[in-house]
Short mmCIF file of C-alpha atoms and ligand atoms in Angstrom, two decimals:
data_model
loop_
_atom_site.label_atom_id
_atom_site.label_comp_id
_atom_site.label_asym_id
_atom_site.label_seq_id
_atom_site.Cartn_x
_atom_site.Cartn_y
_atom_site.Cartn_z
CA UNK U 1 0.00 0.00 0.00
CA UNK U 2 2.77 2.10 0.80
CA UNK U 3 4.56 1.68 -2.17
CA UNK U 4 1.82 2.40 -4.23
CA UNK U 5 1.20 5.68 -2.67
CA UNK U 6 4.38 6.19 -2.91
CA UNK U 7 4.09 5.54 -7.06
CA UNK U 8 1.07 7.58 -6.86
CA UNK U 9 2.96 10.54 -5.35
CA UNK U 10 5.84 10.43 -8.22
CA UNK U 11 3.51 9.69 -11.14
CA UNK U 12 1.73 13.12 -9.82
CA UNK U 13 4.84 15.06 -9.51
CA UNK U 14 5.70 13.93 -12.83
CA UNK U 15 2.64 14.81 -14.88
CA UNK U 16 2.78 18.32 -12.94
CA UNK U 17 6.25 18.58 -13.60
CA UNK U 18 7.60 16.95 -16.40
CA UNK U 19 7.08 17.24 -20.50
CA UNK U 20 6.65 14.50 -22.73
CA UNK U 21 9.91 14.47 -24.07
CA UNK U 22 11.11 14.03 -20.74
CA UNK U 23 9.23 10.96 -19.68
CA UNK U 24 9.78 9.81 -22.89
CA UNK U 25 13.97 10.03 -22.64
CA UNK U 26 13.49 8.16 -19.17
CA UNK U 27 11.60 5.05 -20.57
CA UNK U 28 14.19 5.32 -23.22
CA UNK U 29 17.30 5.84 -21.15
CA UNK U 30 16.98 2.17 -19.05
CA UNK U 31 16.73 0.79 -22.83
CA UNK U 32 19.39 2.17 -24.47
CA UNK U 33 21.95 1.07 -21.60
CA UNK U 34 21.26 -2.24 -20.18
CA UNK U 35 21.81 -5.84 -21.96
CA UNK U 36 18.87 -7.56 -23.40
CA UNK U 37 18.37 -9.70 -20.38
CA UNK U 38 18.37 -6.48 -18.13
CA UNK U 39 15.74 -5.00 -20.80
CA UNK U 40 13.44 -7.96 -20.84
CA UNK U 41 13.52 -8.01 -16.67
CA UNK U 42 12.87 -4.44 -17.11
CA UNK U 43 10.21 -4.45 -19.31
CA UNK U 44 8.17 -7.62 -17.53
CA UNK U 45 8.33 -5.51 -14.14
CA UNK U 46 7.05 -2.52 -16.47
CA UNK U 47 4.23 -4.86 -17.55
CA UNK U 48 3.40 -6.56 -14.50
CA UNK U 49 3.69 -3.27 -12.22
CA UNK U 50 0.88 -2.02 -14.66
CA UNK U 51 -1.26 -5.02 -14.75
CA UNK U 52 -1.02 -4.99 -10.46
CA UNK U 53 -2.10 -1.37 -10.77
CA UNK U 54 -4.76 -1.70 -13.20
CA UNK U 55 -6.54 -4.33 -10.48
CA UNK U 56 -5.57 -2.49 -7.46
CA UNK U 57 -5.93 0.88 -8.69
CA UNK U 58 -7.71 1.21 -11.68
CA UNK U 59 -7.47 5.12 -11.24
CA UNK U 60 -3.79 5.39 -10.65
CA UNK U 61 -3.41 3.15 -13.60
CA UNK U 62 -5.09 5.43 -15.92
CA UNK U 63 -3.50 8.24 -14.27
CA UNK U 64 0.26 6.89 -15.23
CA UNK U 65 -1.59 6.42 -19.07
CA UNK U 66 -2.60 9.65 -19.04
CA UNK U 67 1.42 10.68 -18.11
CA UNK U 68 2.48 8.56 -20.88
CA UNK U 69 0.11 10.76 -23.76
CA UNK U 70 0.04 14.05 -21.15
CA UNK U 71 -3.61 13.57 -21.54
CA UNK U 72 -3.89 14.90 -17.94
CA UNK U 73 -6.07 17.84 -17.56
CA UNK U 74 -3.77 21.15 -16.33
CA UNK U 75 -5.15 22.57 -13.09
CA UNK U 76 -4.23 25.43 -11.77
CA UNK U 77 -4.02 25.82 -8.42
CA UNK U 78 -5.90 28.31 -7.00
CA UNK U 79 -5.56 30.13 -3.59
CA UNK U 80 -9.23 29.91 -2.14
CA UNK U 81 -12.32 29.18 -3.95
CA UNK U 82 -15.56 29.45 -2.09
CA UNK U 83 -19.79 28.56 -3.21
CA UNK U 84 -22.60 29.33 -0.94
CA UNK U 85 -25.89 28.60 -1.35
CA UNK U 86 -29.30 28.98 0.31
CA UNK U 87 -31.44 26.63 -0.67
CA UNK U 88 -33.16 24.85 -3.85
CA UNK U 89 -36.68 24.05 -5.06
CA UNK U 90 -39.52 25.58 -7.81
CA UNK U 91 -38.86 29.18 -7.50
CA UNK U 92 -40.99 31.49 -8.97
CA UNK U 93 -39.77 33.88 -12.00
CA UNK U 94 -42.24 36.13 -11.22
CA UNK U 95 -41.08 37.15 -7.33
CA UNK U 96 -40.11 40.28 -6.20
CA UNK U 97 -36.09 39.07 -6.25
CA UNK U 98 -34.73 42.38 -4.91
CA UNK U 99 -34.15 41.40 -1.20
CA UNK U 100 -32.97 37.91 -1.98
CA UNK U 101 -30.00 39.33 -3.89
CA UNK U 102 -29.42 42.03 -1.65
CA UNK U 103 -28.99 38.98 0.97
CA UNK U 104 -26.76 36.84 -1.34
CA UNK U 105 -24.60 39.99 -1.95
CA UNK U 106 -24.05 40.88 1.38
CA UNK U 107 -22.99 36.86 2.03
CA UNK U 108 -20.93 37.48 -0.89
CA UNK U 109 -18.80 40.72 -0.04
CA UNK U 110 -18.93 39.80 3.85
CA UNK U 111 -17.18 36.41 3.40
CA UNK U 112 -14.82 38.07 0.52
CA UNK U 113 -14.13 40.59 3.67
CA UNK U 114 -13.66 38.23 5.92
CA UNK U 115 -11.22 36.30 3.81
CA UNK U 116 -9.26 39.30 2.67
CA UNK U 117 -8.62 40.62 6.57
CA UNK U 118 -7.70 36.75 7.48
CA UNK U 119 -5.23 36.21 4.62
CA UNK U 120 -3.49 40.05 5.22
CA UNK U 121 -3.49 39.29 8.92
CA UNK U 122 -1.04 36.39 7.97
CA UNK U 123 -3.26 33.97 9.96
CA UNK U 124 -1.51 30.88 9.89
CA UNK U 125 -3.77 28.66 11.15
CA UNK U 126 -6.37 30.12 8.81
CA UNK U 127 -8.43 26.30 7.30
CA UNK U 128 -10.96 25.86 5.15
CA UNK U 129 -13.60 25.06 7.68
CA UNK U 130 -13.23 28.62 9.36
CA UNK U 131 -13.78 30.11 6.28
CA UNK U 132 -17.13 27.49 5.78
CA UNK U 133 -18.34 28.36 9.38
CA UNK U 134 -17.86 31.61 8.64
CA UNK U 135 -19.83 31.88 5.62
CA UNK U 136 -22.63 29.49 6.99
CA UNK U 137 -22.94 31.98 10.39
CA UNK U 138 -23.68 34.69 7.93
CA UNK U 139 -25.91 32.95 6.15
CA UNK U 140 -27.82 31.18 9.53
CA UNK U 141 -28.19 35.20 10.49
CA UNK U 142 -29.74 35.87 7.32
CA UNK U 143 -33.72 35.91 8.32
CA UNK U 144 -34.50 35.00 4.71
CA UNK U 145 -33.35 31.63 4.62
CA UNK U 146 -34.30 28.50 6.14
CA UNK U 147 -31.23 28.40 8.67
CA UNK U 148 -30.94 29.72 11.62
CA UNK U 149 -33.29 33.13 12.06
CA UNK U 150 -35.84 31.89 9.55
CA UNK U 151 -35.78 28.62 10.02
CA UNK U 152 -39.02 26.95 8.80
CA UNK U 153 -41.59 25.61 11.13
CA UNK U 154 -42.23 21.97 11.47
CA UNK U 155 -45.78 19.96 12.55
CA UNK U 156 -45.80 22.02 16.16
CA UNK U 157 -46.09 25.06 14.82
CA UNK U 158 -49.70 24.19 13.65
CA UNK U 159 -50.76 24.31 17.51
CA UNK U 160 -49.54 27.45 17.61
CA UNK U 161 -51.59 29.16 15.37
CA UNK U 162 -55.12 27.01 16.31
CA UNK U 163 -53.87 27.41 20.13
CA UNK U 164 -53.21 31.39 18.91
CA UNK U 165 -56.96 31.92 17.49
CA UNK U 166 -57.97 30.56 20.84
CA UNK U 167 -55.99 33.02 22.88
CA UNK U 168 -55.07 30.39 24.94
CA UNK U 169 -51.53 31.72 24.72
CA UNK U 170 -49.80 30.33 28.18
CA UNK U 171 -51.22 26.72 26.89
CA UNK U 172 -49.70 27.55 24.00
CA UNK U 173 -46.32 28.65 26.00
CA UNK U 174 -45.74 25.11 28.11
CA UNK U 175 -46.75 23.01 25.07
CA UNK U 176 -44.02 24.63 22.69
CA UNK U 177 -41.98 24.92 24.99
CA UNK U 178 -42.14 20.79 25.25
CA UNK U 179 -42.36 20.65 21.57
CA UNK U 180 -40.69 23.19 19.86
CA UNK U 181 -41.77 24.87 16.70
CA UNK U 182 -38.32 24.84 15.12
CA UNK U 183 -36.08 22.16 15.19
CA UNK U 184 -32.26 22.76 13.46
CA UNK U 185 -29.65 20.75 12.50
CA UNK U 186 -25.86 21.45 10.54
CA UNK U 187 -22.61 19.73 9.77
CA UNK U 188 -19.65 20.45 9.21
CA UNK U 189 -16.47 18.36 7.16
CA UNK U 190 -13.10 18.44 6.57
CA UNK U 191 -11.40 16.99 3.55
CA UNK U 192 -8.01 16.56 4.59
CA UNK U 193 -8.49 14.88 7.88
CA UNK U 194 -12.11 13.53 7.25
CA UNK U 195 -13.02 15.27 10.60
CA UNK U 196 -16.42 15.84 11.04
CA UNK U 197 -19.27 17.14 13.46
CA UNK U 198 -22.91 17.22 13.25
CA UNK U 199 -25.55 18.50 15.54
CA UNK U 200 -29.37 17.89 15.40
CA UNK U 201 -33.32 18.45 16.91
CA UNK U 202 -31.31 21.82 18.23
CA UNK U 203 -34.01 24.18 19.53
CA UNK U 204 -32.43 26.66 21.28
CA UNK U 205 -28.69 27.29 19.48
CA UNK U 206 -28.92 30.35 17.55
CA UNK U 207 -26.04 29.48 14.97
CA UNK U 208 -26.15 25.36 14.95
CA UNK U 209 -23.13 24.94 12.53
CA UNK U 210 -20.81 26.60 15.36
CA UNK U 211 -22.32 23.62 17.45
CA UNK U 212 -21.58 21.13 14.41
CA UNK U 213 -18.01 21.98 14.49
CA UNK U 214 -17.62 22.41 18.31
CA UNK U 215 -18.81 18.95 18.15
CA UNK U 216 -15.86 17.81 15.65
CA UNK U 217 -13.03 20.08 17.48
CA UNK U 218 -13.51 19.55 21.04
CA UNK U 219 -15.67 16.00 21.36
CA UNK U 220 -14.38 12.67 20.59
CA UNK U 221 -18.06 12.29 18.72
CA UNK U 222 -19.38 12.94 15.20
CA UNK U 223 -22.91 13.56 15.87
CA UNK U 224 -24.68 14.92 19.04
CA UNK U 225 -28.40 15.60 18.75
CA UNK U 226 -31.26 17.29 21.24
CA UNK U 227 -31.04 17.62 24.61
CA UNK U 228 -27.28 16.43 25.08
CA UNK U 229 -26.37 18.52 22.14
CA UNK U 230 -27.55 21.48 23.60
CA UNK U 231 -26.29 20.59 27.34
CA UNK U 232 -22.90 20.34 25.51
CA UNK U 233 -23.14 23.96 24.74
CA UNK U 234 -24.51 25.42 27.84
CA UNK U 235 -22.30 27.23 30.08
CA UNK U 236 -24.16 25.72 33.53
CA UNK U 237 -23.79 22.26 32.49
CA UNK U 238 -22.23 19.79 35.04
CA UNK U 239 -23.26 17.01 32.43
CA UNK U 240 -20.77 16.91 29.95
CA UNK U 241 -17.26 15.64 30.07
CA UNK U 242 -16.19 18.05 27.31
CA UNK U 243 -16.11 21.78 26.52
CA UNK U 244 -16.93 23.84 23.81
CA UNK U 245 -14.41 26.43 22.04
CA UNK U 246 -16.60 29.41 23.58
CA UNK U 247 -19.96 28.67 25.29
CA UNK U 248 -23.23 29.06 22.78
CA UNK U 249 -25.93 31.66 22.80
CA UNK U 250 -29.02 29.96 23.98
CA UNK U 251 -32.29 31.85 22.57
CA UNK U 252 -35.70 30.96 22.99
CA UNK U 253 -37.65 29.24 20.33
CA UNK U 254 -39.30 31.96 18.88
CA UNK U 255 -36.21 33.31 17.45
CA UNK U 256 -36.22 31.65 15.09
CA UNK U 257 -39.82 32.36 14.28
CA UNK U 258 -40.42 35.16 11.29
CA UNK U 259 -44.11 35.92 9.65
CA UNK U 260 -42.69 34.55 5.77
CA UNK U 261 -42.28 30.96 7.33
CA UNK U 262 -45.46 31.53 9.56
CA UNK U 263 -46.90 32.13 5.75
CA UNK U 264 -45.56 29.00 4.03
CA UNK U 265 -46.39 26.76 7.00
CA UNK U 266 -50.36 27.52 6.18
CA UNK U 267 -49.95 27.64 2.33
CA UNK U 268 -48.33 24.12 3.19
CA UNK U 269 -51.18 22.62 5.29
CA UNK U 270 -53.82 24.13 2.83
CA UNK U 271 -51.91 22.72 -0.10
CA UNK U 272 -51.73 19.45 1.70
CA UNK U 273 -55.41 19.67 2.72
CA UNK U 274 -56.55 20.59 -0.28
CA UNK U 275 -54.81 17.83 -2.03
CA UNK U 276 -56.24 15.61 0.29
CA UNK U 277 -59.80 15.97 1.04
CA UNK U 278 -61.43 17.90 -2.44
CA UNK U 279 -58.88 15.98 -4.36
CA UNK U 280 -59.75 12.80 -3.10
CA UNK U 281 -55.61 12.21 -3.29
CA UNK U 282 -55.62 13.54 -6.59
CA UNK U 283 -52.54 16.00 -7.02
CA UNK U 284 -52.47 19.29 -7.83
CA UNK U 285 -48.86 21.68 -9.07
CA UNK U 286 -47.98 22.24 -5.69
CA UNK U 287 -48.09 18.23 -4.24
CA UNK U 288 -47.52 15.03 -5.87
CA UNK U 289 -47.88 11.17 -4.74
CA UNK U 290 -45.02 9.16 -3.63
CA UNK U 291 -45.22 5.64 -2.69
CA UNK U 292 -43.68 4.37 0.70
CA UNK U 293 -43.82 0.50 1.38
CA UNK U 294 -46.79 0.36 -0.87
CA UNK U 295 -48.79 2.59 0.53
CA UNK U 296 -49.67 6.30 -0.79
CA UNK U 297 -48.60 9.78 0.12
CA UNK U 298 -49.45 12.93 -0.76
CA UNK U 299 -46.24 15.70 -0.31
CA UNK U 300 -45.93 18.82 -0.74
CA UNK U 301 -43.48 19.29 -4.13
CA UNK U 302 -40.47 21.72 -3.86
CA UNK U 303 -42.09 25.00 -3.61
CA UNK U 304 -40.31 27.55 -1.93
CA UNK U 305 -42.65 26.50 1.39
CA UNK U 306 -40.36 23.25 1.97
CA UNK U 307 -36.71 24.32 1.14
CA UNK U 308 -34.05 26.83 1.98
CA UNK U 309 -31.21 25.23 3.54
CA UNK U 310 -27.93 26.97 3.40
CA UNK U 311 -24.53 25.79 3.12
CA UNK U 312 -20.93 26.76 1.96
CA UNK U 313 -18.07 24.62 0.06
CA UNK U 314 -14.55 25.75 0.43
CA UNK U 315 -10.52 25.31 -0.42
CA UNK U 316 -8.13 26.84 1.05
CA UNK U 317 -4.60 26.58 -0.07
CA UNK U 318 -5.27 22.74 -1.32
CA UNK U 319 -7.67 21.30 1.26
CA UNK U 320 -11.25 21.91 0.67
CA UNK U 321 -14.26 21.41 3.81
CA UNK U 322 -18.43 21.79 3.89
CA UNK U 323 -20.46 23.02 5.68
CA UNK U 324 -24.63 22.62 6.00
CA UNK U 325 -27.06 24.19 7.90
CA UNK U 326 -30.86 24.07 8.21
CA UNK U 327 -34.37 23.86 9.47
CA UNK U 328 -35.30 20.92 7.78
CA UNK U 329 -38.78 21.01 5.88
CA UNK U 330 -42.06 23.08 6.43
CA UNK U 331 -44.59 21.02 8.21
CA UNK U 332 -42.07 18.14 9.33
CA UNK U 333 -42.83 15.94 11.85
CA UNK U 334 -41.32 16.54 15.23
CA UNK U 335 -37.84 14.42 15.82
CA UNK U 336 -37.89 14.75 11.55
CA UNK U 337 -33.92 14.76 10.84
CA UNK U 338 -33.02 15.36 7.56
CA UNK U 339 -29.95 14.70 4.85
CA UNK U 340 -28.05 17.94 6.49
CA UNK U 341 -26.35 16.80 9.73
CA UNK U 342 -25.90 13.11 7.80
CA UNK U 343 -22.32 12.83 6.86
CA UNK U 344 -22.29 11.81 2.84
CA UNK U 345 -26.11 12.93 2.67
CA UNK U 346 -26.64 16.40 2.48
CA UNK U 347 -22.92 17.41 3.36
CA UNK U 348 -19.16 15.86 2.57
CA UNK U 349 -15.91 16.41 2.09
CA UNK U 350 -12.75 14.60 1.25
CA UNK U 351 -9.89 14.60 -0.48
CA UNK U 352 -11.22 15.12 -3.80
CA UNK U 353 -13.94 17.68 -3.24
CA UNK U 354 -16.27 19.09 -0.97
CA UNK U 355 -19.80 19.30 -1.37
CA UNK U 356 -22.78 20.71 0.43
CA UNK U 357 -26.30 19.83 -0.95
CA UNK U 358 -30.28 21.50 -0.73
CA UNK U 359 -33.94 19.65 -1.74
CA UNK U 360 -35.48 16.68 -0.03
CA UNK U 361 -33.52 15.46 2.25
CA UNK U 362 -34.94 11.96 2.11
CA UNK U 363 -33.49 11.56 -1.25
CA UNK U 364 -29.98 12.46 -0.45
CA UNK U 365 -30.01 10.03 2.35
CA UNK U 366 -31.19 7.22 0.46
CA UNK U 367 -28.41 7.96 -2.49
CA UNK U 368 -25.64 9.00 0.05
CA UNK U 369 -25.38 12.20 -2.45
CA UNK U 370 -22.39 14.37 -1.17
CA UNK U 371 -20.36 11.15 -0.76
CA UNK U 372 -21.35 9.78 -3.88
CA UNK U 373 -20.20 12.72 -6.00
CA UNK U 374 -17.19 12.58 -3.97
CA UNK U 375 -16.36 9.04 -5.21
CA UNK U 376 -17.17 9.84 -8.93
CA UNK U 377 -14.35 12.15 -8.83
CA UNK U 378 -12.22 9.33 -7.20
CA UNK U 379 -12.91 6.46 -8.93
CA UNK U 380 -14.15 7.60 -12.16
CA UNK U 381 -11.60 10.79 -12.45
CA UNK U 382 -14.55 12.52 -13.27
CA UNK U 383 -14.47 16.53 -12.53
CA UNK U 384 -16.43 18.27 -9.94
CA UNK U 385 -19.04 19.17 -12.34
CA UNK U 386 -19.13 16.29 -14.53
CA UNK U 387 -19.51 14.30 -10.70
CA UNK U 388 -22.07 16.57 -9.62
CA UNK U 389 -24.36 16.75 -13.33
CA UNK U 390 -24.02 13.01 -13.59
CA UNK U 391 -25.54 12.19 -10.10
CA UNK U 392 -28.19 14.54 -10.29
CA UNK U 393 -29.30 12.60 -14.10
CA UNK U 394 -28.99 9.31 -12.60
CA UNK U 395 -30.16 9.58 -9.02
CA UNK U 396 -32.54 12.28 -9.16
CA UNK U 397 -36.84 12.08 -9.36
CA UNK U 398 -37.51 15.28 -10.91
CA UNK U 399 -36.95 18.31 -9.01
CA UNK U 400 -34.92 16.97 -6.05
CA UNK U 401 -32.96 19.68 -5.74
CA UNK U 402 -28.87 21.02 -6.01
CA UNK U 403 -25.64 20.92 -4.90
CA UNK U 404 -22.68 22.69 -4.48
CA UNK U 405 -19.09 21.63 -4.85
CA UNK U 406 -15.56 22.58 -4.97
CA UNK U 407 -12.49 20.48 -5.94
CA UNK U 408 -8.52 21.30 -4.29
CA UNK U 409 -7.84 23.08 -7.14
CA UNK U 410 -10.44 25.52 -6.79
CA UNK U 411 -12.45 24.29 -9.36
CA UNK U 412 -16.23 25.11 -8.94
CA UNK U 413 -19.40 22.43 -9.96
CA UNK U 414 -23.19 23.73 -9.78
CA UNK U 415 -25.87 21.63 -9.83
CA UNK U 416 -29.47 21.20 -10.14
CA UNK U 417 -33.00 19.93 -11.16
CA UNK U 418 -35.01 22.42 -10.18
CA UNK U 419 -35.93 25.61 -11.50
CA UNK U 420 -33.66 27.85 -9.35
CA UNK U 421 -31.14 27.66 -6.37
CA UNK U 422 -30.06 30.70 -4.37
CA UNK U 423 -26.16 30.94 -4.23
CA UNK U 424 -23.24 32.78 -4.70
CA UNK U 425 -19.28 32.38 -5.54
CA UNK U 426 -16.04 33.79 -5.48
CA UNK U 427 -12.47 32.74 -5.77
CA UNK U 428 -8.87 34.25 -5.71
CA UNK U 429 -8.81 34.51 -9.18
CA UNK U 430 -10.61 36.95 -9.63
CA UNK U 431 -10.61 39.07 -5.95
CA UNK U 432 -12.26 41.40 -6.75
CA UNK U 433 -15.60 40.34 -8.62
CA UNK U 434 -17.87 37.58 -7.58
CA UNK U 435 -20.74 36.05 -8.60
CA UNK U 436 -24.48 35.07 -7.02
CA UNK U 437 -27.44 33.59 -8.87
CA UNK U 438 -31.03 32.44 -8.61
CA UNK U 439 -31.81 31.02 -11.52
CA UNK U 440 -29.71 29.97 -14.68
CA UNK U 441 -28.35 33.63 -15.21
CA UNK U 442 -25.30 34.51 -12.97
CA UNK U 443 -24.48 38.47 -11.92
CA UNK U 444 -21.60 39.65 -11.05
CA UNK U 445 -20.88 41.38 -7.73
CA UNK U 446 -17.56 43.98 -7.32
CA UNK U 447 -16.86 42.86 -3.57
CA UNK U 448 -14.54 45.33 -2.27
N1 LIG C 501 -32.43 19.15 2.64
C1 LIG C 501 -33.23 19.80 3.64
C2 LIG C 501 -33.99 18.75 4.39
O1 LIG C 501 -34.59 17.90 3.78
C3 LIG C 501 -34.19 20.79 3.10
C4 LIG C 501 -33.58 21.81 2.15
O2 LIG C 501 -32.54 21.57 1.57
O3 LIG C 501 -34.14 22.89 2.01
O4 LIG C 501 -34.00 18.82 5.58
#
């Protein structure tokens, strides 16, 4: 194994380093000046070292092809490239779009700030992952999407409103309270060292992905979830045998509470309803039938109601990490988690790439999406996009939802199958100009 990494190293360092005519002069070389017998042991180890490598690693194989033609693909390597996004689903053209940009372009020139300031300040330690937390915090803050402030509500926060028109509020109070109207998750990864924290059924932890990586830093865990996960960040707690970095601000439930999710949560139930009863389980735009075990469901389809999860992709000087944060789905059932604080769901990275993903969360479970794309890039040498596009056409229903990704070089893949995805990117290329997007057509954004 060692050797072979070892091979894998040098055959790297050659294609980056070397011309054709050099590689060809050393296969040459051994020929030229050695007796036949020498040549013939020389050219059966050449033969059988490929044929080993061809079954071991079928990549590495084609990768030492690929040196002899210089087919490789030239990559530049780029300082920092980072993607954010903020959700996926049916978004409608006709939308007043104005304050969803202005929130994507603050993201944008905020984490191109933040990035700038770290990188001047010589920060050493500066990673990939503190540039993804950072970007996700921003993003979580943002009341507009479904992370965070904004977070969408799930089944509980139907008592609320029937509970509401009775103005039985302190009912209302101790039952939420129990329940919780919001319930948030995050994760956070790390290519390089495949470290990794998640965090779930959070109801009081006003930026979860600072909880997701707290888990990965200072835990020996990957995944902490309710009550435990939020006794882990408490300052009082007696309970825990570790510490976070810095303790967590606790806010009440409500916080996360705005009137546009209060909005979707009833269009959600009516659409549901409606499907339901007048219908008689007939579907309509806005819901469609899916079939669990046999037996028929009516869901809601991925209207703007159901989605909104934000997340960030990012590499740093060679090692890329993800980040993923969100309230799940509108209408979910209580103790719902989703594909976000699932390592190789909804979030992933690893040596390759890094990828953070948005739509129904079910789906990327049950086709381990982030990982998946991951592995097309290792196994099949496919590029970020081409790994990205390809999983989308052959694991997708129809309007699943996107993804975000980023290679070591830099490289950036978007994805999706449905009609828009908020997002935004930037890299060192081009400092100075960045890029955010709703639907196919990109703008660009002067950040400093
Ligand atoms: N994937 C999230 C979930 O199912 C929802 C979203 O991306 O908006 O929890």
């Amino acid at each position: 194994m060692i050797t072979i990494d070892r091979a894998k190293f040098s055959a790297l360092f050659f294609v980056k380093e070397t011309s054709r005519k050099l590689i060809l002069i050393l296969i040459i070389m051994p020929f030229r000046f050695v007796t036949p017998t020498q040549r013939l042991a020389l050219l059966t180890f050449l033969i059988s070292a490929i044929y080993v490598m061809r079954k071991l690693r079928p990549g590495l194989a084609k990768k030492a092809l690929s040196l002899l033609t210089c087919s490789k693909k030239n990559h530049d390597q780029l300082e920092y490239a980072i993607v954010f996004h903020g959700g996926a689903g049916t978004i409608a053209t006709n939308i007043d779009s104005t304050s969803r940009y202005e929130a994507l372009i603050r993201v944008l020139r905020e984490s191109s700030k933040y990035i700038q300031e770290q990188i001047k300040k010589g920060k050493e330690s500066l990673t990939a992952c503190d540039i993804a937390e950072y970007v996700v915090i921003l993003l979580e803050n943002e009341p507009l999407f479904n992370a965070g402030k904004g977070a969408v509500f799930n089944i509980a926060g139907l008592f609320f409103f029937i509970v509401l028109k009775k103005k039985i509020k302190m009912f209302t109070n101790l039952l939420l309270k129990k329940l919780g109207k919001h319930e948030l998750e995050a994760s956070i990864m790390e290519g390089k060292t495949l470290n990794c924290g998640s965090a779930a059924l959070l109801r009081h932890i006003k930026n979860p992905i600072r909880l997701a990586r707290d888990v990965m830093t200072c835990t020996p865990h990957i995944m902490l979830v309710g009550e435990g996960a939020e006794e882990f960040a408490s300052k009082e707690s007696d309970l825990v045998s570790y510490r976070p970095r810095t303790f967590h601000e606790l806010v009440d439930n409500t916080y996360f509470s705005t009137e546009y999710r209060n909005q979707q949560l009833k269009e959600s139930r009516a659409n549901l309803q409606s499907s339901q009863d007048e219908n008689e389980g007939k579907t309509d735009q806005v819901t469609e039938k899916i079939e669990i075990n046999g037996n028929e469901h009516i869901q809601e389809k991925s209207t703007e109601n159901g989605f909104g999860t934000v997340g960030c992709v990012v590499m740093y000087k060679g090692s890329v990490a993800a980040a993923t944060s969100t309230g799940g789905r509108t209408n979910k059932m209580c103790g719902r988690i989703g594909d976000t604080p699932i390592i190789g769901a909804g979030n992933y990275a690893g040596e390759y790439c890094a990828i953070s993903g948005t739509g129904f969360g079910e789906d990327f479970v049950r086709n381990v999406t982030a990982y998946d794309c991951h592995a097309r890039m290792k196994y099949l040498e496919m590029d970020i996009q081409q790994a990205i596009q390809s999983h989308i056409n052959e694991s997708f229903k129809p309007d699943t939802g996107g993804m975000i990704g980023v290679d070591r070089y830099g490289n950036i893949g978007i994805g999706m199958n449905s009609s828009g995805m908020y997002r935004g990117w930037l890299t060192s290329k081009n400092k100075s100009i960045g890029c955010v997007a709703i639907w196919d057509q990109a703008i660009d954004v002067v950040t400093e």
